[in-house]
PDB file of C-alpha atoms and ligand atoms in Angstrom:
ATOM      1  CA  UNK C  14      26.662   7.526   5.965  1.00  0.00           C
ATOM      2  CA  UNK C  15      26.639   8.514   9.640  1.00  0.00           C
ATOM      3  CA  UNK C  16      28.435   5.928  11.875  1.00  0.00           C
ATOM      4  CA  UNK C  17      28.430   5.842  15.593  1.00  0.00           C
ATOM      5  CA  UNK C  18      31.317   8.528  15.806  1.00  0.00           C
ATOM      6  CA  UNK C  19      29.404  10.922  13.602  1.00  0.00           C
ATOM      7  CA  UNK C  20      26.211  10.636  15.800  1.00  0.00           C
ATOM      8  CA  UNK C  21      28.432  11.206  18.984  1.00  0.00           C
ATOM      9  CA  UNK C  22      29.966  14.024  17.318  1.00  0.00           C
ATOM     10  CA  UNK C  23      26.525  15.759  16.572  1.00  0.00           C
ATOM     11  CA  UNK C  24      25.463  14.758  20.259  1.00  0.00           C
ATOM     12  CA  UNK C  25      28.496  16.750  21.449  1.00  0.00           C
ATOM     13  CA  UNK C  26      27.634  19.888  19.474  1.00  0.00           C
ATOM     14  CA  UNK C  27      24.257  19.914  20.826  1.00  0.00           C
ATOM     15  CA  UNK C  28      25.082  19.581  24.671  1.00  0.00           C
ATOM     16  CA  UNK C  29      24.332  23.406  25.029  1.00  0.00           C
ATOM     17  CA  UNK C  30      20.657  22.409  24.366  1.00  0.00           C
ATOM     18  CA  UNK C  31      20.455  20.149  27.314  1.00  0.00           C
ATOM     19  CA  UNK C  32      17.992  21.516  30.124  1.00  0.00           C
ATOM     20  CA  UNK C  33      16.351  24.065  27.438  1.00  0.00           C
ATOM     21  CA  UNK C  34      12.777  24.076  26.931  1.00  0.00           C
ATOM     22  CA  UNK C  35      11.360  22.994  23.509  1.00  0.00           C
ATOM     23  CA  UNK C  36       8.539  25.175  22.215  1.00  0.00           C
ATOM     24  CA  UNK C  37       7.388  22.894  19.586  1.00  0.00           C
ATOM     25  CA  UNK C  38       8.332  20.147  17.244  1.00  0.00           C
ATOM     26  CA  UNK C  39       7.613  20.131  13.542  1.00  0.00           C
ATOM     27  CA  UNK C  40       8.494  18.196  10.290  1.00  0.00           C
ATOM     28  CA  UNK C  41       6.898  15.905   7.860  1.00  0.00           C
ATOM     29  CA  UNK C  42       7.634  12.809   9.643  1.00  0.00           C
ATOM     30  CA  UNK C  43       4.585  10.731  10.764  1.00  0.00           C
ATOM     31  CA  UNK C  44       5.655  10.690  14.432  1.00  0.00           C
ATOM     32  CA  UNK C  45       3.141  12.352  16.709  1.00  0.00           C
ATOM     33  CA  UNK C  46       4.637  15.242  17.800  1.00  0.00           C
ATOM     34  CA  UNK C  47       1.873  16.722  20.126  1.00  0.00           C
ATOM     35  CA  UNK C  48       3.646  15.831  23.336  1.00  0.00           C
ATOM     36  CA  UNK C  49       6.511  18.183  22.567  1.00  0.00           C
ATOM     37  CA  UNK C  50       5.017  21.351  23.577  1.00  0.00           C
ATOM     38  CA  UNK C  51       7.044  23.545  25.965  1.00  0.00           C
ATOM     39  CA  UNK C  52       8.721  20.667  27.378  1.00  0.00           C
ATOM     40  CA  UNK C  53      12.360  20.403  28.932  1.00  0.00           C
ATOM     41  CA  UNK C  54      15.120  18.387  27.343  1.00  0.00           C
ATOM     42  CA  UNK C  55      16.535  16.332  30.223  1.00  0.00           C
ATOM     43  CA  UNK C  56      19.323  14.761  28.350  1.00  0.00           C
ATOM     44  CA  UNK C  57      20.869  14.513  24.840  1.00  0.00           C
ATOM     45  CA  UNK C  58      22.521  11.253  24.290  1.00  0.00           C
ATOM     46  CA  UNK C  59      23.383   8.948  21.458  1.00  0.00           C
ATOM     47  CA  UNK C  60      23.122   5.139  20.967  1.00  0.00           C
ATOM     48  CA  UNK C  61      24.820   3.693  17.941  1.00  0.00           C
ATOM     49  CA  UNK C  62      23.256   5.377  15.060  1.00  0.00           C
ATOM     50  CA  UNK C  63      20.663   7.216  16.930  1.00  0.00           C
ATOM     51  CA  UNK C  64      20.468  10.487  18.530  1.00  0.00           C
ATOM     52  CA  UNK C  65      18.477  10.688  21.523  1.00  0.00           C
ATOM     53  CA  UNK C  66      16.554  13.561  22.983  1.00  0.00           C
ATOM     54  CA  UNK C  67      15.416  12.573  26.433  1.00  0.00           C
ATOM     55  CA  UNK C  68      12.345  14.161  28.008  1.00  0.00           C
ATOM     56  CA  UNK C  69      10.632  13.397  31.475  1.00  0.00           C
ATOM     57  CA  UNK C  70       8.462  10.265  30.408  1.00  0.00           C
ATOM     58  CA  UNK C  71       9.434   9.691  26.876  1.00  0.00           C
ATOM     59  CA  UNK C  72      12.503  10.155  24.480  1.00  0.00           C
ATOM     60  CA  UNK C  73      12.730  10.671  20.711  1.00  0.00           C
ATOM     61  CA  UNK C  74      15.393   8.522  18.915  1.00  0.00           C
ATOM     62  CA  UNK C  75      16.496  10.022  15.584  1.00  0.00           C
ATOM     63  CA  UNK C  76      17.971   7.923  13.006  1.00  0.00           C
ATOM     64  CA  UNK C  77      19.820   9.566  10.107  1.00  0.00           C
ATOM     65  CA  UNK C  78      19.669   6.490   7.690  1.00  0.00           C
ATOM     66  CA  UNK C  79      21.861   6.644   4.854  1.00  0.00           C
ATOM     67  CA  UNK C  80      21.259  10.370   3.703  1.00  0.00           C
ATOM     68  CA  UNK C  81      20.253  12.107   6.803  1.00  0.00           C
ATOM     69  CA  UNK C  82      21.778  15.477   8.050  1.00  0.00           C
ATOM     70  CA  UNK C  83      21.299  17.848  10.850  1.00  0.00           C
ATOM     71  CA  UNK C  84      21.562  21.695  10.960  1.00  0.00           C
ATOM     72  CA  UNK C  85      21.406  24.122  13.941  1.00  0.00           C
ATOM     73  CA  UNK C  86      19.889  27.439  13.283  1.00  0.00           C
ATOM     74  CA  UNK C  87      20.014  27.083   9.539  1.00  0.00           C
ATOM     75  CA  UNK C  88      17.620  25.495   6.987  1.00  0.00           C
ATOM     76  CA  UNK C  89      18.007  23.826   3.804  1.00  0.00           C
ATOM     77  CA  UNK C  90      15.737  24.654   0.742  1.00  0.00           C
ATOM     78  CA  UNK C  91      14.002  21.350   1.322  1.00  0.00           C
ATOM     79  CA  UNK C  92      11.683  20.549   4.245  1.00  0.00           C
ATOM     80  CA  UNK C  93      12.957  19.177   7.437  1.00  0.00           C
ATOM     81  CA  UNK C  94      11.625  15.717   8.403  1.00  0.00           C
ATOM     82  CA  UNK C  95      11.972  16.674  12.089  1.00  0.00           C
ATOM     83  CA  UNK C  96      12.583  20.074  13.803  1.00  0.00           C
ATOM     84  CA  UNK C  97      12.904  21.143  17.448  1.00  0.00           C
ATOM     85  CA  UNK C  98      12.156  24.634  17.916  1.00  0.00           C
ATOM     86  CA  UNK C  99      13.487  26.903  20.922  1.00  0.00           C
ATOM     87  CA  UNK C 100      12.530  30.414  21.558  1.00  0.00           C
ATOM     88  CA  UNK C 101      15.858  31.724  19.798  1.00  0.00           C
ATOM     89  CA  UNK C 102      17.088  28.641  17.799  1.00  0.00           C
ATOM     90  CA  UNK C 103      16.191  25.536  16.160  1.00  0.00           C
ATOM     91  CA  UNK C 104      17.563  21.981  15.347  1.00  0.00           C
ATOM     92  CA  UNK C 105      16.606  20.746  11.867  1.00  0.00           C
ATOM     93  CA  UNK C 106      16.803  17.096  10.635  1.00  0.00           C
ATOM     94  CA  UNK C 107      16.934  16.179   6.837  1.00  0.00           C
ATOM     95  CA  UNK C 108      15.792  12.808   5.438  1.00  0.00           C
ATOM     96  CA  UNK C 109      16.213  11.608   9.168  1.00  0.00           C
ATOM     97  CA  UNK C 110      13.569   9.141  10.832  1.00  0.00           C
ATOM     98  CA  UNK C 111      12.471  10.233  14.419  1.00  0.00           C
ATOM     99  CA  UNK C 112      10.730   7.775  16.566  1.00  0.00           C
ATOM    100  CA  UNK C 113       8.898   8.372  19.935  1.00  0.00           C
ATOM    101  CA  UNK C 114       9.717   5.860  22.817  1.00  0.00           C
ATOM    102  CA  UNK C 115       7.815   5.815  26.009  1.00  0.00           C
ATOM    103  CA  UNK C 116      10.109   5.637  29.027  1.00  0.00           C
ATOM    104  CA  UNK C 117      13.977   5.964  29.019  1.00  0.00           C
ATOM    105  CA  UNK C 118      16.593   4.720  26.653  1.00  0.00           C
ATOM    106  CA  UNK C 119      17.971   1.878  28.834  1.00  0.00           C
ATOM    107  CA  UNK C 120      14.391   0.286  28.482  1.00  0.00           C
ATOM    108  CA  UNK C 121      15.080  -0.354  24.788  1.00  0.00           C
ATOM    109  CA  UNK C 122      18.770  -0.324  24.310  1.00  0.00           C
ATOM    110  CA  UNK C 123      21.661  -2.445  25.477  1.00  0.00           C
ATOM    111  CA  UNK C 124      24.482   0.102  26.220  1.00  0.00           C
ATOM    112  CA  UNK C 125      26.908  -2.930  26.540  1.00  0.00           C
ATOM    113  CA  UNK C 126      27.100  -3.249  22.817  1.00  0.00           C
ATOM    114  CA  UNK C 127      27.599   0.427  21.966  1.00  0.00           C
ATOM    115  CA  UNK C 128      31.057   0.831  20.828  1.00  0.00           C
ATOM    116  CA  UNK C 129      31.368   4.456  22.039  1.00  0.00           C
ATOM    117  CA  UNK C 130      29.608   3.979  25.600  1.00  0.00           C
ATOM    118  CA  UNK C 131      31.501   3.699  28.784  1.00  0.00           C
ATOM    119  CA  UNK C 132      29.164   0.647  29.384  1.00  0.00           C
ATOM    120  CA  UNK C 133      30.682  -1.231  26.303  1.00  0.00           C
ATOM    121  CA  UNK C 134      31.489  -4.622  27.383  1.00  0.00           C
ATOM    122  CA  UNK C 135      33.865  -6.452  25.088  1.00  0.00           C
ATOM    123  CA  UNK C 136      33.550  -9.722  26.904  1.00  0.00           C
ATOM    124  CA  UNK C 137      29.798  -9.638  26.465  1.00  0.00           C
ATOM    125  CA  UNK C 138      30.277  -9.005  22.711  1.00  0.00           C
ATOM    126  CA  UNK C 139      32.719 -11.660  22.190  1.00  0.00           C
ATOM    127  CA  UNK C 140      30.623 -14.497  23.899  1.00  0.00           C
ATOM    128  CA  UNK C 141      27.437 -13.185  21.961  1.00  0.00           C
ATOM    129  CA  UNK C 142      29.536 -13.236  18.863  1.00  0.00           C
ATOM    130  CA  UNK C 143      30.958 -16.744  19.464  1.00  0.00           C
ATOM    131  CA  UNK C 144      27.612 -18.229  20.677  1.00  0.00           C
ATOM    132  CA  UNK C 145      25.148 -16.625  18.335  1.00  0.00           C
ATOM    133  CA  UNK C 146      27.058 -15.553  15.213  1.00  0.00           C
ATOM    134  CA  UNK C 147      29.382 -18.563  14.813  1.00  0.00           C
ATOM    135  CA  UNK C 148      28.134 -19.409  11.193  1.00  0.00           C
ATOM    136  CA  UNK C 149      28.039 -15.896  10.167  1.00  0.00           C
ATOM    137  CA  UNK C 150      30.859 -14.095   8.164  1.00  0.00           C
ATOM    138  CA  UNK C 151      32.684 -11.623  10.562  1.00  0.00           C
ATOM    139  CA  UNK C 152      32.175  -8.870   7.920  1.00  0.00           C
ATOM    140  CA  UNK C 153      28.438  -9.395   8.128  1.00  0.00           C
ATOM    141  CA  UNK C 154      28.381  -9.835  11.943  1.00  0.00           C
ATOM    142  CA  UNK C 155      30.241  -6.382  12.376  1.00  0.00           C
ATOM    143  CA  UNK C 156      27.583  -4.575  10.747  1.00  0.00           C
ATOM    144  CA  UNK C 157      24.780  -5.982  12.944  1.00  0.00           C
ATOM    145  CA  UNK C 158      23.635  -3.269  15.091  1.00  0.00           C
ATOM    146  CA  UNK C 159      22.359  -5.464  18.007  1.00  0.00           C
ATOM    147  CA  UNK C 160      25.930  -6.650  18.344  1.00  0.00           C
ATOM    148  CA  UNK C 161      28.135  -3.937  17.344  1.00  0.00           C
ATOM    149  CA  UNK C 162      26.142  -0.831  17.823  1.00  0.00           C
ATOM    150  CA  UNK C 163      27.517   2.141  15.924  1.00  0.00           C
ATOM    151  CA  UNK C 164      29.767   0.130  13.415  1.00  0.00           C
ATOM    152  CA  UNK C 165      29.174   1.473   9.894  1.00  0.00           C
ATOM    153  CA  UNK C 166      30.975   0.458   6.684  1.00  0.00           C
ATOM    154  CA  UNK C 167      34.071   2.654   7.249  1.00  0.00           C
ATOM    155  CA  UNK C 168      34.777   1.264  10.852  1.00  0.00           C
ATOM    156  CA  UNK C 169      34.198  -2.346   9.661  1.00  0.00           C
ATOM    157  CA  UNK C 170      36.561  -2.043   6.634  1.00  0.00           C
ATOM    158  CA  UNK C 171      39.299  -0.378   8.581  1.00  0.00           C
ATOM    159  CA  UNK C 172      38.923  -2.675  11.752  1.00  0.00           C
ATOM    160  CA  UNK C 173      39.192  -5.906   9.648  1.00  0.00           C
ATOM    161  CA  UNK C 174      42.265  -4.491   7.803  1.00  0.00           C
ATOM    162  CA  UNK C 175      43.980  -3.460  10.883  1.00  0.00           C
ATOM    163  CA  UNK C 176      43.210  -6.776  12.616  1.00  0.00           C
ATOM    164  CA  UNK C 177      44.468  -8.553   9.324  1.00  0.00           C
ATOM    165  CA  UNK C 178      41.197 -10.487   9.011  1.00  0.00           C
ATOM    166  CA  UNK C 179      39.310 -11.394   5.646  1.00  0.00           C
ATOM    167  CA  UNK C 180      35.711 -10.251   6.075  1.00  0.00           C
ATOM    168  CA  UNK C 181      34.444 -13.547   4.485  1.00  0.00           C
ATOM    169  CA  UNK C 182      35.867 -15.584   7.454  1.00  0.00           C
ATOM    170  CA  UNK C 183      33.298 -17.434   9.311  1.00  0.00           C
ATOM    171  CA  UNK C 184      33.382 -16.305  13.020  1.00  0.00           C
ATOM    172  CA  UNK C 185      33.735 -19.918  14.297  1.00  0.00           C
ATOM    173  CA  UNK C 186      37.117 -20.334  12.446  1.00  0.00           C
ATOM    174  CA  UNK C 187      38.690 -17.266  13.674  1.00  0.00           C
ATOM    175  CA  UNK C 188      40.940 -17.745  16.778  1.00  0.00           C
ATOM    176  CA  UNK C 189      39.528 -16.175  19.987  1.00  0.00           C
ATOM    177  CA  UNK C 190      42.560 -13.876  20.552  1.00  0.00           C
ATOM    178  CA  UNK C 191      42.008 -12.543  17.079  1.00  0.00           C
ATOM    179  CA  UNK C 192      38.410 -11.644  17.887  1.00  0.00           C
ATOM    180  CA  UNK C 193      39.341 -10.084  21.059  1.00  0.00           C
ATOM    181  CA  UNK C 194      42.046  -8.007  19.145  1.00  0.00           C
ATOM    182  CA  UNK C 195      39.281  -7.172  16.472  1.00  0.00           C
ATOM    183  CA  UNK C 196      36.833  -5.875  19.230  1.00  0.00           C
ATOM    184  CA  UNK C 197      39.525  -3.755  20.673  1.00  0.00           C
ATOM    185  CA  UNK C 198      40.505  -2.330  17.301  1.00  0.00           C
ATOM    186  CA  UNK C 199      36.772  -1.485  16.345  1.00  0.00           C
ATOM    187  CA  UNK C 200      36.697   0.533  19.648  1.00  0.00           C
ATOM    188  CA  UNK C 201      40.091   2.228  19.229  1.00  0.00           C
ATOM    189  CA  UNK C 202      39.409   3.083  15.840  1.00  0.00           C
ATOM    190  CA  UNK C 203      35.846   4.464  16.511  1.00  0.00           C
ATOM    191  CA  UNK C 204      37.606   7.119  18.819  1.00  0.00           C
ATOM    192  CA  UNK C 205      40.161   7.919  16.182  1.00  0.00           C
ATOM    193  CA  UNK C 206      37.290   8.359  13.938  1.00  0.00           C
ATOM    194  CA  UNK C 207      35.493  10.660  16.339  1.00  0.00           C
ATOM    195  CA  UNK C 208      38.793  12.732  16.691  1.00  0.00           C
ATOM    196  CA  UNK C 209      39.231  13.059  12.960  1.00  0.00           C
ATOM    197  CA  UNK C 210      35.603  14.401  12.485  1.00  0.00           C
ATOM    198  CA  UNK C 211      36.836  17.552  14.489  1.00  0.00           C
ATOM    199  CA  UNK C 212      39.163  18.383  11.517  1.00  0.00           C
ATOM    200  CA  UNK C 213      36.970  16.657   8.845  1.00  0.00           C
ATOM    201  CA  UNK C 214      39.901  14.150   8.112  1.00  0.00           C
ATOM    202  CA  UNK C 215      38.216  10.749   8.301  1.00  0.00           C
ATOM    203  CA  UNK C 216      38.262   9.818   4.702  1.00  0.00           C
ATOM    204  CA  UNK C 217      41.802  11.067   4.137  1.00  0.00           C
ATOM    205  CA  UNK C 218      43.123   9.171   7.063  1.00  0.00           C
ATOM    206  CA  UNK C 219      41.591   5.826   6.281  1.00  0.00           C
ATOM    207  CA  UNK C 220      44.189   3.094   5.346  1.00  0.00           C
ATOM    208  CA  UNK C 221      42.136   1.151   2.724  1.00  0.00           C
ATOM    209  CA  UNK C 222      38.560   2.510   2.708  1.00  0.00           C
ATOM    210  CA  UNK C 223      38.234   4.576  -0.526  1.00  0.00           C
ATOM    211  CA  UNK C 224      41.642   3.590  -1.639  1.00  0.00           C
ATOM    212  CA  UNK C 225      43.038   1.236  -4.449  1.00  0.00           C
ATOM    213  CA  UNK C 226      46.190  -0.257  -2.959  1.00  0.00           C
ATOM    214  CA  UNK C 227      47.349  -1.605   0.181  1.00  0.00           C
ATOM    215  CA  UNK C 228      49.656   0.972   1.971  1.00  0.00           C
ATOM    216  CA  UNK C 229      51.852  -1.781   3.356  1.00  0.00           C
ATOM    217  CA  UNK C 230      52.682  -4.185   0.288  1.00  0.00           C
ATOM    218  CA  UNK C 231      51.243  -2.014  -2.645  1.00  0.00           C
ATOM    219  CA  UNK C 232      48.946  -4.903  -3.562  1.00  0.00           C
ATOM    220  CA  UNK C 233      45.876  -4.050  -5.600  1.00  0.00           C
ATOM    221  CA  UNK C 234      42.820  -4.088  -3.160  1.00  0.00           C
ATOM    222  CA  UNK C 235      39.796  -6.254  -3.942  1.00  0.00           C
ATOM    223  CA  UNK C 236      36.800  -3.738  -4.085  1.00  0.00           C
ATOM    224  CA  UNK C 237      33.629  -5.818  -4.293  1.00  0.00           C
ATOM    225  CA  UNK C 238      30.033  -5.974  -2.513  1.00  0.00           C
ATOM    226  CA  UNK C 239      30.870  -8.905  -0.191  1.00  0.00           C
ATOM    227  CA  UNK C 240      28.864 -11.057   2.306  1.00  0.00           C
ATOM    228  CA  UNK C 241      25.132 -11.302   2.699  1.00  0.00           C
ATOM    229  CA  UNK C 242      25.086  -7.717   3.675  1.00  0.00           C
ATOM    230  CA  UNK C 243      26.188  -6.494  -0.095  1.00  0.00           C
ATOM    231  CA  UNK C 244      27.969  -3.606   1.177  1.00  0.00           C
ATOM    232  CA  UNK C 245      31.080  -2.160  -0.802  1.00  0.00           C
ATOM    233  CA  UNK C 246      34.198  -3.905   0.864  1.00  0.00           C
ATOM    234  CA  UNK C 247      37.916  -3.221   0.454  1.00  0.00           C
ATOM    235  CA  UNK C 248      40.245  -6.118   1.240  1.00  0.00           C
ATOM    236  CA  UNK C 249      44.034  -6.591   0.848  1.00  0.00           C
ATOM    237  CA  UNK C 250      44.292 -10.318  -0.127  1.00  0.00           C
ATOM    238  CA  UNK C 251      47.887 -10.435   1.224  1.00  0.00           C
ATOM    239  CA  UNK C 252      47.465  -8.851   4.560  1.00  0.00           C
ATOM    240  CA  UNK C 253      44.012 -10.037   5.673  1.00  0.00           C
ATOM    241  CA  UNK C 254      43.794 -13.739   6.360  1.00  0.00           C
ATOM    242  CA  UNK C 255      40.982 -15.853   5.398  1.00  0.00           C
ATOM    243  CA  UNK C 256      40.151 -18.478   8.192  1.00  0.00           C
ATOM    244  CA  UNK C 257      38.523 -21.224   6.388  1.00  0.00           C
TER     245      UNK C 257
HETATM  246 ZN1   ZN B  24      48.312  -5.534   2.216  1.00  0.00          ZN
END
């Protein structure tokens, strides 16, 4: 499943299309595509798990969901859910969900919570976490896209392991300096993840995601669907402290 860094990686691959004119949009998605007719792309951006194609008065956010993918100048045998056509090239999305928004991205999205944006504000995320997520388990809060925009399951698992926190710990029981460290770890790991995408080594370089034993003490990992989010979770019962 694409996480924030995967979307930023796609965005970086698409930068040559910035300033180009889209001749038409197609695909089986229900979004009204009639406004995309010989229109210039002002910017291509990313927000969390959304890829953004910004036009003059509106933009299209493409969410890749669990199984979405993108191809440039190539096609799959199945139909694309959304495609942008240029005179000599095309961008095709499969099993992705495009949505048209009037106005600009900052009218809708809070860049302060996006772990890969320059505008990311760790203090804002910390205070929101402490005030509004106090009773939630940290493993659940990390997947909330309103708070940790761009965090997916791999980042969640790896950041909690590196910060030595059990995902079932309620936020209110975790010391503030631990939360600060966790937020820094999320961001640092997201940039590592982005770097590893260039050589396709993300899954190879994880410490516990997709593994069976802890690399530090060789303890067998707990692998289970944990928390309210019911996502597959990996935990080292020795290294990761339960704050209860
Ligand atoms: Zn361990």
